[in-house]
Amino acid sequence: MNNKYRKTVIAGNWKMNMLASGIKPYMEELKSFLPKTKSCETVICAPAVNIPTLMKLGKEAKIICGAEDVSEHDKGAFTGDISAAQLADIGVKYCIVGHSERREYYKESDFKVNAKIKQLLDKGISPIICVGESLEQREMNLTSAHINYQVRAALNGIDVNSLRKCVIAYEPIWAIGTGKTATAEQAEEVCRDIRAIIRDIYGARPARSVSILYGGSMNAKNAAELLAQPDIDGGLIGGASLKPADFATIIAATGAENE
């Protein structure tokens, strides 16, 4: 992490797991484990039906509310979709886009991801832009080429001022929900490459201001080592974010100390 130039972000991704009725006990437990001071911005990206409850109950724990997806359309006859305007209207500050599950299960293209990013930025919401390679791509030494393409496609048409609101999350697909984790060195190598790509597009100063998260099975045991890397500025946390004690441990690993 480099707190001098950019913010540290720990973002939970609950996916399709939490009921609204479970948020109150979750928050009560989380608050009992949280350090009294935090050195990171703490976000939970929740299913859309849970956002109002999370927003209300998360205030005391200073949880920022995020969404898990958004439509690429501004409005219209798109049954089941949720627009960036609708998210902004209820106070959502972050939204995940391009998650590997959306790319794989719903065949979302890089072009659709780019359109969603533009919708979010237009409504003042920070996109958490997910990029990552499969095990096959890594074994074929295609990681760098694949990440380069995904980052450039995601940021196509995004000006430098809008870049400041963007967060990039590196999530090696082979390490999501598998229990496998990239080593700290492997994760740092790709996050460093992502920053180099941004530097090539926008220049050194904007590149060093972008927060880059690691999103491949970061947990309570490995968070400190991963977060100690200079180009890893936080985590996009899946399963561990559903466990208050583990999520609090990851938050504390950003450098917060109990008073």
XYZ file of N, CA and C in Angstrom:
777
model
N 0.844 -1.196 0.000
C 0.000 0.000 0.000
C 0.877 1.242 0.000
N 0.334 2.307 -0.523
C 1.023 3.586 -0.497
C 0.002 4.657 -0.135
N -0.181 4.883 1.159
C -1.211 5.810 1.623
C -0.903 7.265 1.302
N 0.343 7.530 0.922
C 0.718 8.910 0.605
C 0.043 9.388 -0.664
N -0.087 8.511 -1.635
C -0.592 8.908 -2.945
C -2.005 8.447 -3.251
N -2.509 7.447 -2.533
C -3.827 6.918 -2.874
C -4.486 6.285 -1.650
N -5.809 6.162 -1.731
C -6.548 5.618 -0.602
C -6.521 4.102 -0.609
N -6.585 3.548 0.586
C -6.696 2.103 0.765
C -8.183 1.751 0.848
N -8.588 0.740 0.102
C -10.002 0.357 0.047
C -10.127 -1.140 0.333
N -10.952 -1.473 1.307
C -11.344 -2.859 1.541
C -12.825 -2.961 1.186
N -13.123 -3.731 0.146
C -14.500 -3.823 -0.352
C -14.989 -5.264 -0.255
N -16.038 -5.474 0.510
C -16.671 -6.777 0.580
C -17.620 -6.968 -0.590
N -17.705 -8.188 -1.072
C -18.641 -8.534 -2.136
C -19.477 -9.708 -1.648
N -20.678 -9.398 -1.165
C -21.514 -10.432 -0.572
C -22.065 -11.420 -1.594
N -22.152 -11.015 -2.848
C -22.743 -11.840 -3.899
C -24.186 -12.204 -3.505
N -24.684 -13.362 -3.905
C -26.097 -13.700 -3.623
C -26.162 -14.562 -2.364
N -25.780 -13.945 -1.232
C -25.642 -14.724 -0.005
C -26.378 -14.175 1.212
N -26.537 -12.897 1.328
C -27.051 -12.304 2.564
C -28.534 -11.955 2.441
N -29.299 -12.232 3.507
C -30.688 -11.772 3.588
C -30.717 -10.434 4.320
N -31.697 -9.611 3.986
C -31.829 -8.320 4.666
C -31.984 -8.522 6.170
N -32.672 -9.593 6.573
C -32.892 -9.861 7.989
C -31.606 -10.241 8.721
N -30.577 -10.597 7.965
C -29.314 -10.974 8.585
C -28.331 -9.837 8.734
N -28.662 -8.667 8.199
C -27.702 -7.556 8.202
C -27.513 -6.977 9.603
N -28.578 -6.868 10.378
C -28.447 -6.299 11.723
C -27.514 -7.134 12.599
N -27.729 -8.444 12.727
C -26.781 -9.223 13.543
C -25.368 -9.220 12.968
N -25.256 -9.184 11.659
C -23.929 -9.119 11.036
C -23.211 -7.844 11.469
N -23.900 -6.708 11.392
C -23.291 -5.426 11.730
C -22.942 -5.352 13.216
N -23.795 -5.893 14.046
C -23.501 -5.889 15.480
C -22.244 -6.685 15.780
N -22.097 -7.815 15.104
C -20.894 -8.629 15.305
C -19.669 -7.942 14.711
N -19.826 -7.375 13.525
C -18.697 -6.697 12.881
C -18.176 -5.554 13.746
N -19.075 -4.756 14.289
C -18.658 -3.615 15.119
C -17.880 -4.065 16.346
N -18.190 -5.242 16.865
C -17.490 -5.723 18.054
C -16.048 -6.121 17.748
N -15.744 -6.378 16.479
C -14.401 -6.788 16.085
C -13.581 -5.666 15.452
N -14.241 -4.636 14.965
C -13.531 -3.590 14.232
C -12.562 -2.831 15.131
N -11.399 -2.446 14.587
C -10.510 -1.551 15.337
C -11.194 -0.205 15.520
N -10.836 0.502 16.567
C -11.489 1.784 16.854
C -11.114 2.852 15.840
N -9.964 2.696 15.225
C -9.584 3.583 14.130
C -9.290 2.730 12.907
N -9.674 3.240 11.749
C -9.453 2.506 10.513
C -8.589 3.350 9.573
N -7.680 2.688 8.897
C -6.833 3.402 7.945
C -7.233 3.070 6.514
N -8.475 2.638 6.344
C -8.949 2.318 4.996
C -10.395 2.754 4.836
N -10.807 2.881 3.587
C -12.203 3.094 3.267
C -12.842 1.715 3.191
N -13.913 1.508 3.935
C -14.534 0.188 4.016
C -15.864 0.184 3.279
N -15.974 -0.689 2.305
C -17.148 -0.763 1.437
C -17.725 -2.173 1.504
N -19.032 -2.268 1.478
C -19.671 -3.566 1.242
C -20.581 -3.421 0.033
N -20.322 -4.254 -0.983
C -21.163 -4.288 -2.163
C -22.183 -5.401 -1.968
N -23.438 -5.017 -1.934
C -24.505 -5.929 -1.535
C -25.501 -6.151 -2.668
N -26.273 -7.240 -2.606
C -27.374 -7.411 -3.549
C -28.303 -6.203 -3.490
N -28.883 -5.836 -4.606
C -29.663 -4.599 -4.684
C -30.784 -4.531 -3.650
N -31.429 -5.681 -3.355
C -32.538 -5.664 -2.408
C -32.066 -5.362 -0.982
N -30.765 -5.527 -0.728
C -30.231 -5.309 0.621
C -29.628 -3.923 0.814
N -29.495 -3.167 -0.250
C -28.788 -1.894 -0.170
C -29.433 -0.921 0.823
N -30.752 -0.693 0.797
C -31.320 0.257 1.757
C -31.081 -0.143 3.215
N -31.228 -1.428 3.518
C -30.997 -1.894 4.890
C -29.535 -1.747 5.272
N -28.633 -2.115 4.379
C -27.200 -1.974 4.647
C -26.824 -0.517 4.854
N -27.392 0.348 4.055
C -27.068 1.772 4.160
C -27.477 2.322 5.526
N -28.608 1.868 6.019
C -29.112 2.335 7.311
C -28.310 1.755 8.470
N -28.064 0.440 8.428
C -27.436 -0.235 9.568
C -25.912 -0.141 9.553
N -25.344 0.211 8.403
C -23.889 0.265 8.313
C -23.280 1.597 8.722
N -24.114 2.593 8.988
C -23.594 3.935 9.277
C -22.692 3.959 10.503
N -23.114 3.305 11.564
C -22.340 3.363 12.803
C -20.960 2.743 12.634
N -20.860 1.728 11.778
C -19.574 1.088 11.519
C -18.814 1.787 10.388
N -19.385 2.886 9.898
C -18.780 3.666 8.805
C -18.539 2.797 7.570
N -19.563 2.003 7.261
C -19.535 1.179 6.059
C -20.128 1.973 4.903
N -19.394 2.051 3.817
C -19.879 2.703 2.601
C -20.594 1.648 1.766
N -21.745 2.006 1.242
C -22.573 1.038 0.528
C -22.248 1.016 -0.958
N -22.062 -0.186 -1.473
C -21.817 -0.370 -2.895
C -22.784 -1.364 -3.495
N -22.845 -1.377 -4.813
C -23.692 -2.319 -5.547
C -22.801 -3.349 -6.230
N -23.418 -4.448 -6.652
C -22.666 -5.545 -7.257
C -22.683 -5.524 -8.780
N -23.560 -4.700 -9.348
C -23.628 -4.620 -10.809
C -24.515 -3.445 -11.179
N -24.498 -3.066 -12.444
C -25.313 -1.961 -12.946
C -25.610 -2.224 -14.413
N -26.677 -1.627 -14.911
C -26.990 -1.741 -16.332
C -26.092 -0.819 -17.150
N -25.854 -1.202 -18.372
C -25.130 -0.298 -19.280
C -26.046 0.742 -19.900
N -27.360 0.625 -19.610
C -28.349 1.555 -20.157
C -28.723 2.618 -19.117
N -29.045 3.785 -19.597
C -29.403 4.884 -18.707
C -30.805 4.687 -18.124
N -31.748 4.243 -18.944
C -33.123 3.971 -18.512
C -33.841 3.269 -19.649
N -35.070 2.824 -19.378
C -35.845 2.243 -20.463
C -36.414 0.876 -20.137
N -36.828 0.178 -21.187
C -37.514 -1.103 -21.045
C -36.497 -2.237 -20.932
N -35.870 -2.319 -19.759
C -34.860 -3.340 -19.509
C -35.210 -4.037 -18.196
N -36.235 -4.878 -18.256
C -36.788 -5.519 -17.069
C -35.710 -6.239 -16.270
N -35.675 -5.927 -14.979
C -34.733 -6.572 -14.080
C -33.423 -5.835 -13.908
N -33.113 -4.906 -14.812
C -31.867 -4.147 -14.705
C -32.014 -2.994 -13.717
N -30.879 -2.501 -13.239
C -30.844 -1.348 -12.329
C -29.869 -0.340 -12.903
N -30.302 0.895 -13.045
C -29.472 1.917 -13.676
C -28.557 2.603 -12.670
N -27.531 3.245 -13.190
C -26.624 4.018 -12.345
C -27.369 5.166 -11.675
N -28.326 5.751 -12.386
C -29.115 6.845 -11.806
C -29.918 6.359 -10.600
N -30.481 5.159 -10.699
C -31.248 4.605 -9.585
C -30.346 4.319 -8.390
N -29.137 3.820 -8.642
C -28.189 3.566 -7.557
C -27.751 4.872 -6.904
N -27.432 5.858 -7.723
C -26.996 7.153 -7.190
C -28.096 7.814 -6.375
N -29.328 7.632 -6.805
C -30.469 8.281 -6.145
C -30.658 7.804 -4.711
N -30.236 6.561 -4.419
C -30.376 6.056 -3.048
C -29.065 6.129 -2.268
N -28.044 6.736 -2.877
C -26.818 7.005 -2.138
C -25.687 6.013 -2.309
N -25.757 5.146 -3.308
C -24.674 4.192 -3.552
C -23.431 4.937 -4.027
N -22.269 4.572 -3.489
C -21.021 5.272 -3.796
C -20.077 4.451 -4.674
N -20.172 3.125 -4.612
C -19.303 2.244 -5.387
C -20.150 1.198 -6.097
N -19.600 0.645 -7.176
C -20.282 -0.455 -7.852
C -19.246 -1.326 -8.564
N -19.355 -2.634 -8.376
C -18.476 -3.575 -9.049
C -18.907 -3.721 -10.506
N -17.941 -3.730 -11.410
C -18.221 -3.997 -12.828
C -17.174 -4.968 -13.365
N -17.595 -5.812 -14.276
C -16.663 -6.723 -14.929
C -16.202 -7.877 -14.066
N -16.950 -8.206 -13.009
C -16.547 -9.334 -12.177
C -16.497 -10.594 -13.040
N -15.571 -11.477 -12.715
C -15.382 -12.680 -13.531
C -16.651 -13.519 -13.630
N -17.475 -13.496 -12.592
C -18.723 -14.266 -12.639
C -19.693 -13.668 -13.644
N -19.719 -12.346 -13.733
C -20.560 -11.696 -14.742
C -20.019 -11.972 -16.140
N -18.709 -11.932 -16.282
C -18.106 -12.182 -17.590
C -18.350 -13.625 -18.036
N -18.222 -14.573 -17.095
C -18.351 -15.991 -17.456
C -19.808 -16.421 -17.585
N -20.615 -16.171 -16.536
C -21.977 -16.701 -16.527
C -22.912 -15.934 -17.456
N -22.675 -14.624 -17.616
C -23.586 -13.796 -18.409
C -22.936 -13.278 -19.682
N -21.733 -13.785 -19.962
C -21.029 -13.485 -21.211
C -20.862 -11.985 -21.438
N -20.588 -11.265 -20.376
C -20.402 -9.820 -20.512
C -19.063 -9.534 -21.181
N -19.107 -8.729 -22.213
C -17.912 -8.392 -22.976
C -17.188 -7.194 -22.364
N -15.968 -6.985 -22.801
C -15.219 -5.810 -22.357
C -15.909 -4.532 -22.803
N -16.615 -4.569 -23.910
C -17.319 -3.395 -24.406
C -18.492 -3.046 -23.489
N -19.187 -4.075 -23.013
C -20.287 -3.841 -22.072
C -19.740 -3.308 -20.746
N -18.626 -3.862 -20.293
C -18.007 -3.381 -19.059
C -17.658 -1.905 -19.182
N -17.097 -1.510 -20.310
C -16.739 -0.112 -20.544
C -17.979 0.789 -20.523
N -19.071 0.301 -21.120
C -20.316 1.088 -21.129
C -20.861 1.268 -19.713
N -20.750 0.221 -18.885
C -21.211 0.314 -17.497
C -20.359 1.308 -16.702
N -19.059 1.273 -16.929
C -18.160 2.206 -16.236
C -18.553 3.645 -16.556
N -18.833 3.913 -17.801
C -19.210 5.274 -18.209
C -20.525 5.692 -17.573
N -21.478 4.772 -17.462
C -22.742 5.084 -16.799
C -22.503 5.459 -15.332
N -21.684 4.692 -14.657
C -21.407 4.956 -13.239
C -20.713 6.295 -13.046
N -19.685 6.545 -13.834
C -18.935 7.788 -13.696
C -19.825 8.996 -13.985
N -20.716 8.855 -14.936
C -21.625 9.956 -15.271
C -22.533 10.309 -14.104
N -22.796 9.331 -13.222
C -23.678 9.569 -12.072
C -22.891 9.714 -10.768
N -21.577 9.841 -10.874
C -20.755 10.108 -9.692
C -20.465 8.902 -8.822
N -20.645 7.701 -9.356
C -20.371 6.466 -8.614
C -19.008 5.924 -9.033
N -18.211 5.502 -8.067
C -16.889 4.952 -8.359
C -17.005 3.495 -8.798
N -16.556 3.164 -10.004
C -16.568 1.762 -10.431
C -15.382 0.998 -9.851
N -15.634 -0.205 -9.372
C -14.562 -1.134 -9.004
C -14.442 -2.083 -10.185
N -13.425 -1.878 -11.002
C -13.296 -2.535 -12.297
C -12.470 -3.805 -12.146
N -13.098 -4.942 -12.383
C -12.422 -6.231 -12.196
C -11.748 -6.699 -13.482
N -10.504 -7.124 -13.342
C -9.765 -7.736 -14.448
C -9.057 -8.966 -13.905
N -8.783 -9.937 -14.764
C -8.095 -11.127 -14.281
C -8.029 -12.211 -15.327
N -7.088 -13.123 -15.137
C -6.842 -14.172 -16.115
C -7.287 -15.527 -15.584
N -7.533 -16.437 -16.505
C -7.868 -17.817 -16.144
C -6.589 -18.603 -15.878
N -6.732 -19.798 -15.326
C -5.582 -20.651 -15.091
C -4.901 -21.003 -16.418
N -5.703 -21.275 -17.447
C -5.140 -21.619 -18.755
C -4.318 -20.466 -19.316
N -4.835 -19.249 -19.179
C -4.099 -18.084 -19.679
C -2.789 -17.891 -18.916
N -2.825 -18.102 -17.609
C -1.583 -17.977 -16.836
C -0.574 -19.036 -17.256
N -1.036 -20.263 -17.419
C -0.119 -21.342 -17.791
C 0.459 -21.159 -19.188
N -0.232 -20.414 -20.040
C 0.263 -20.135 -21.388
C 1.043 -18.820 -21.451
N 1.322 -18.245 -20.266
C 2.073 -16.981 -20.184
C 1.361 -15.837 -20.905
N 0.028 -15.841 -20.821
C -0.776 -14.798 -21.459
C -1.324 -13.790 -20.453
N -0.916 -13.900 -19.192
C -1.459 -13.007 -18.165
C -1.266 -11.549 -18.530
N -0.052 -11.156 -18.857
C 0.248 -9.744 -19.130
C -0.556 -9.226 -20.318
N -0.616 -10.011 -21.385
C -1.337 -9.583 -22.582
C -2.829 -9.454 -22.304
N -3.371 -10.415 -21.562
C -4.809 -10.402 -21.269
C -5.174 -9.225 -20.367
N -4.397 -9.006 -19.320
C -4.662 -7.894 -18.406
C -4.514 -6.561 -19.124
N -3.496 -6.458 -19.971
C -3.285 -5.231 -20.740
C -4.524 -4.903 -21.566
N -5.054 -5.910 -22.252
C -6.243 -5.689 -23.072
C -7.443 -5.282 -22.220
N -7.669 -6.000 -21.116
C -8.835 -5.715 -20.286
C -8.786 -4.306 -19.698
N -7.620 -3.905 -19.213
C -7.495 -2.569 -18.607
C -7.720 -1.487 -19.662
N -7.090 -1.639 -20.819
C -7.242 -0.632 -21.871
C -8.678 -0.569 -22.385
N -9.324 -1.716 -22.515
C -10.718 -1.734 -22.963
C -11.628 -1.082 -21.934
N -11.394 -1.378 -20.653
C -12.228 -0.813 -19.587
C -12.120 0.704 -19.536
N -10.918 1.226 -19.746
C -10.672 2.667 -19.597
C -10.809 3.436 -20.905
N -11.208 2.767 -21.967
C -11.356 3.448 -23.254
C -12.383 4.581 -23.166
N -11.945 5.777 -23.529
C -12.850 6.925 -23.504
C -13.025 7.557 -22.145
N -12.280 7.101 -21.140
C -12.355 7.661 -19.784
C -11.272 8.729 -19.641
N -11.665 9.964 -19.346
C -10.656 11.023 -19.231
C -9.953 10.952 -17.881
N -8.891 11.729 -17.754
C -8.037 11.635 -16.567
C -8.782 12.057 -15.304
N -9.693 13.006 -15.412
C -10.456 13.423 -14.229
C -11.378 12.307 -13.757
N -11.983 11.597 -14.680
C -12.850 10.470 -14.313
C -12.035 9.302 -13.777
N -10.803 9.153 -14.274
C -9.939 8.078 -13.798
C -9.762 8.134 -12.290
N -9.761 9.334 -11.737
C -9.532 9.510 -10.298
C -10.606 8.834 -9.453
N -11.778 8.590 -10.046
C -12.857 7.928 -9.309
C -12.848 6.416 -9.496
N -11.964 5.932 -10.372
C -11.947 4.503 -10.688
C -11.049 3.734 -9.726
N -11.471 2.521 -9.425
C -10.676 1.564 -8.663
C -10.537 0.318 -9.531
N -9.337 -0.241 -9.592
C -9.119 -1.465 -10.353
C -8.953 -2.624 -9.375
N -9.586 -3.741 -9.654
C -9.438 -4.928 -8.812
C -8.890 -6.069 -9.653
N -7.689 -6.538 -9.294
C -7.120 -7.699 -9.969
C -7.623 -8.960 -9.296
N -8.371 -9.762 -10.033
C -8.917 -11.005 -9.495
C -8.548 -12.164 -10.414
N -7.444 -12.839 -10.108
C -7.114 -14.024 -10.895
C -8.249 -15.039 -10.795
N -8.832 -15.371 -11.923
C -10.029 -16.218 -11.921
C -9.755 -17.559 -11.248
N -8.552 -18.059 -11.402
C -8.192 -19.359 -10.836
C -8.097 -19.330 -9.313
N -8.169 -18.136 -8.719
C -8.040 -18.028 -7.260
C -9.320 -17.543 -6.593
N -10.437 -17.585 -7.307
C -11.697 -17.094 -6.748
C -12.552 -18.269 -6.325
N -12.818 -18.340 -5.022
C -13.678 -19.392 -4.501
C -13.069 -20.783 -4.563
N -11.775 -20.858 -4.863
C -11.119 -22.155 -4.995
C -10.251 -22.477 -3.786
N -10.029 -21.461 -2.963
C -9.113 -21.637 -1.846
C -7.674 -21.393 -2.252
N -7.426 -21.307 -3.564
C -6.086 -20.991 -4.054
C -5.890 -19.482 -4.020
N -4.694 -19.064 -3.759
C -4.385 -17.645 -3.731
C -3.060 -17.420 -4.438
N -3.005 -16.356 -5.228
C -1.714 -15.977 -5.798
C -0.773 -15.636 -4.650
N 0.485 -15.936 -4.811
C 1.445 -15.512 -3.798
C 1.465 -13.993 -3.778
N 1.968 -13.440 -2.699
C 2.064 -11.983 -2.604
C 2.891 -11.431 -3.763
N 3.919 -12.159 -4.138
C 4.784 -11.713 -5.237
C 4.043 -11.761 -6.572
N 3.261 -12.827 -6.808
C 2.485 -12.925 -8.046
C 1.445 -11.816 -8.130
N 0.752 -11.576 -7.022
C -0.270 -10.531 -6.996
C 0.347 -9.159 -7.223
N 1.464 -8.891 -6.561
C 2.143 -7.609 -6.715
C 2.623 -7.409 -8.150
N 3.123 -8.465 -8.766
C 3.622 -8.350 -10.137
C 2.532 -7.870 -11.084
N 1.332 -8.457 -10.974
C 0.248 -8.062 -11.875
C -0.276 -6.676 -11.519
N -0.405 -6.377 -10.238
C -0.877 -5.046 -9.837
C 0.111 -3.972 -10.278
N 1.390 -4.275 -10.220
C 2.405 -3.344 -10.707
C 2.272 -3.151 -12.218
N 1.992 -4.241 -12.931
C 1.785 -4.144 -14.380
C 0.560 -3.299 -14.709
N -0.504 -3.454 -13.913
C -1.710 -2.655 -14.137
C -1.387 -1.172 -13.983
N -0.610 -0.841 -12.969
C -0.245 0.572 -12.773
C 0.612 1.078 -13.940
N 1.459 0.200 -14.463
C 2.290 0.585 -15.601
C 1.435 0.853 -16.840
N 0.391 0.061 -17.029
C -0.521 0.274 -18.153
C -1.213 1.628 -18.014
N -1.692 1.918 -16.811
C -2.358 3.201 -16.567
C -1.373 4.342 -16.774
N -0.130 4.149 -16.351
C 0.904 5.169 -16.546
C 1.133 5.434 -18.031
N 1.117 4.367 -18.807
C 1.322 4.507 -20.247
C 0.197 5.301 -20.903
N -1.006 5.148 -20.379
C -2.164 5.834 -20.960
C -2.268 7.277 -20.467
N -2.095 7.478 -19.154
C -2.420 8.763 -18.544
C -1.221 9.535 -18.002
N -0.085 8.857 -17.817
C 1.064 9.512 -17.215
C 1.284 9.052 -15.781
N 2.436 9.433 -15.240
C 2.870 8.914 -13.937
C 2.004 9.390 -12.781
N 1.683 10.671 -12.735
C 0.952 11.196 -11.581
C -0.440 10.586 -11.459
N -1.249 10.546 -12.537
C -2.555 9.885 -12.417
C -2.431 8.409 -12.047
N -1.420 7.721 -12.588
C -1.269 6.288 -12.333
C -1.007 6.010 -10.863
N -0.208 6.831 -10.235
C 0.104 6.565 -8.831
C -1.046 6.926 -7.893
N -2.085 7.581 -8.419
C -3.236 7.947 -7.578
C -4.356 6.922 -7.625
N -4.264 5.922 -8.530
C -5.332 4.935 -8.690
C -5.146 3.791 -7.687
N -6.194 3.500 -6.954
C -6.156 2.377 -6.013
C -6.365 1.071 -6.770
N -5.446 0.121 -6.541
C -5.532 -1.194 -7.174
C -5.702 -2.237 -6.070
N -6.775 -3.004 -6.151
C -7.097 -3.997 -5.132
C -6.733 -5.395 -5.619
N -6.521 -6.288 -4.658
C -6.353 -7.703 -5.000
C -7.636 -8.429 -4.622
N -8.148 -9.249 -5.532
C -9.434 -9.887 -5.301
C -9.443 -11.385 -5.493
N -8.388 -12.060 -5.117
C -8.372 -13.513 -5.304
C -8.222 -14.253 -4.000
N -9.331 -14.486 -3.310
C -9.328 -15.234 -2.042
C -8.436 -14.598 -0.984
N -8.477 -13.266 -0.879
C -7.826 -12.612 0.263
C -8.621 -12.972 1.502
N -7.916 -13.340 2.577
C -8.598 -13.756 3.788
C -7.849 -13.253 5.019
N -8.344 -13.625 6.177
C -7.768 -13.127 7.429
C -6.317 -13.555 7.610
N -5.949 -14.689 7.040
C -4.593 -15.211 7.236
C -3.563 -14.586 6.298
N -3.978 -14.274 5.062
C -2.994 -13.791 4.097
C -3.075 -12.294 3.814
N -4.050 -11.609 4.424
C -4.269 -10.199 4.092
C -3.052 -9.327 4.378
N -2.441 -9.505 5.532
C -1.329 -8.632 5.910
C -0.182 -8.724 4.908
N 0.150 -9.947 4.484
C 1.255 -10.115 3.531
C 0.920 -9.493 2.182
N -0.316 -9.699 1.723
C -0.721 -9.117 0.445
C -0.751 -7.589 0.505
N -1.290 -7.056 1.597
C -1.427 -5.604 1.723
C -0.098 -4.907 1.967
N 0.925 -5.668 2.297
C 2.250 -5.081 2.489
C 2.937 -4.767 1.159
N 2.373 -5.267 0.048
C 2.984 -5.029 -1.257
C 2.730 -3.592 -1.715
N 3.698 -2.946 -2.337
C 3.591 -1.515 -2.654
C 2.484 -1.137 -3.630
N 2.096 -2.064 -4.519
C 1.072 -1.722 -5.505
C -0.285 -2.350 -5.227
N -0.440 -2.986 -4.066
C -1.739 -3.536 -3.659
C -2.331 -2.601 -2.609
N -3.408 -1.921 -2.976
C -3.966 -0.848 -2.144
C -5.247 -1.254 -1.430
N -5.464 -2.547 -1.310
C -6.665 -3.019 -0.627
C -7.110 -4.343 -1.202
N -8.345 -4.721 -0.894
C -8.831 -6.007 -1.343
C -10.298 -5.972 -1.716
N -10.661 -6.797 -2.684
C -12.062 -7.075 -3.006
C -12.334 -8.449 -2.417
N -13.110 -8.491 -1.349
C -13.212 -9.663 -0.495
C -14.543 -10.370 -0.724
N -14.489 -11.642 -1.082
C -15.698 -12.425 -1.303
C -16.150 -13.134 -0.048
N -15.843 -14.427 0.054
C -16.336 -15.237 1.165
C -15.988 -14.706 2.537
N -14.788 -14.169 2.699
C -14.375 -13.675 4.011
C -15.181 -12.462 4.460
N -15.796 -11.749 3.523
C -16.587 -10.571 3.910
C -17.910 -10.968 4.547
N -18.302 -12.245 4.430
C -19.528 -12.734 5.054
C -19.301 -13.149 6.508
N -18.036 -13.168 6.930
C -17.673 -13.554 8.291
C -17.153 -12.308 9.014
N -17.939 -11.723 9.894
C -17.553 -10.454 10.510
C -16.164 -10.443 11.124
N -15.787 -11.487 11.837
C -14.472 -11.505 12.478
C -13.355 -11.498 11.439
N -13.512 -12.276 10.377
C -12.492 -12.317 9.329
C -12.418 -10.998 8.571
N -13.580 -10.428 8.268
C -13.611 -9.158 7.542
C -12.942 -8.058 8.369
N -13.212 -8.056 9.665
C -12.588 -7.065 10.548
C -11.074 -7.260 10.616
N -10.624 -8.500 10.602
C -9.186 -8.783 10.621
C -8.514 -8.236 9.364
N -9.165 -8.392 8.235
C -8.624 -7.864 6.980
C -8.575 -6.337 7.027
N -9.624 -5.719 7.537
C -9.643 -4.267 7.685
C -8.505 -3.806 8.573
N -8.306 -4.506 9.671
C -7.232 -4.153 10.613
C -5.855 -4.319 9.980
N -5.744 -5.240 9.017
C -4.456 -5.505 8.381
C -3.983 -4.350 7.510
N -4.856 -3.377 7.238
C -4.428 -2.208 6.466
C -3.572 -1.260 7.289
N -3.480 -1.529 8.600
C -2.616 -0.697 9.427
C -3.320 -0.057 10.588
N -4.640 -0.284 10.727
C -5.365 0.293 11.852
C -4.929 -0.368 13.140
N -4.960 0.381 14.216
C -4.548 -0.134 15.522
C -5.647 0.127 16.539
N -5.849 -0.818 17.396
C -6.808 -0.615 18.480
C -6.263 0.415 19.471
N -7.135 1.281 19.926
C -6.728 2.294 20.894
C -6.965 1.805 22.313
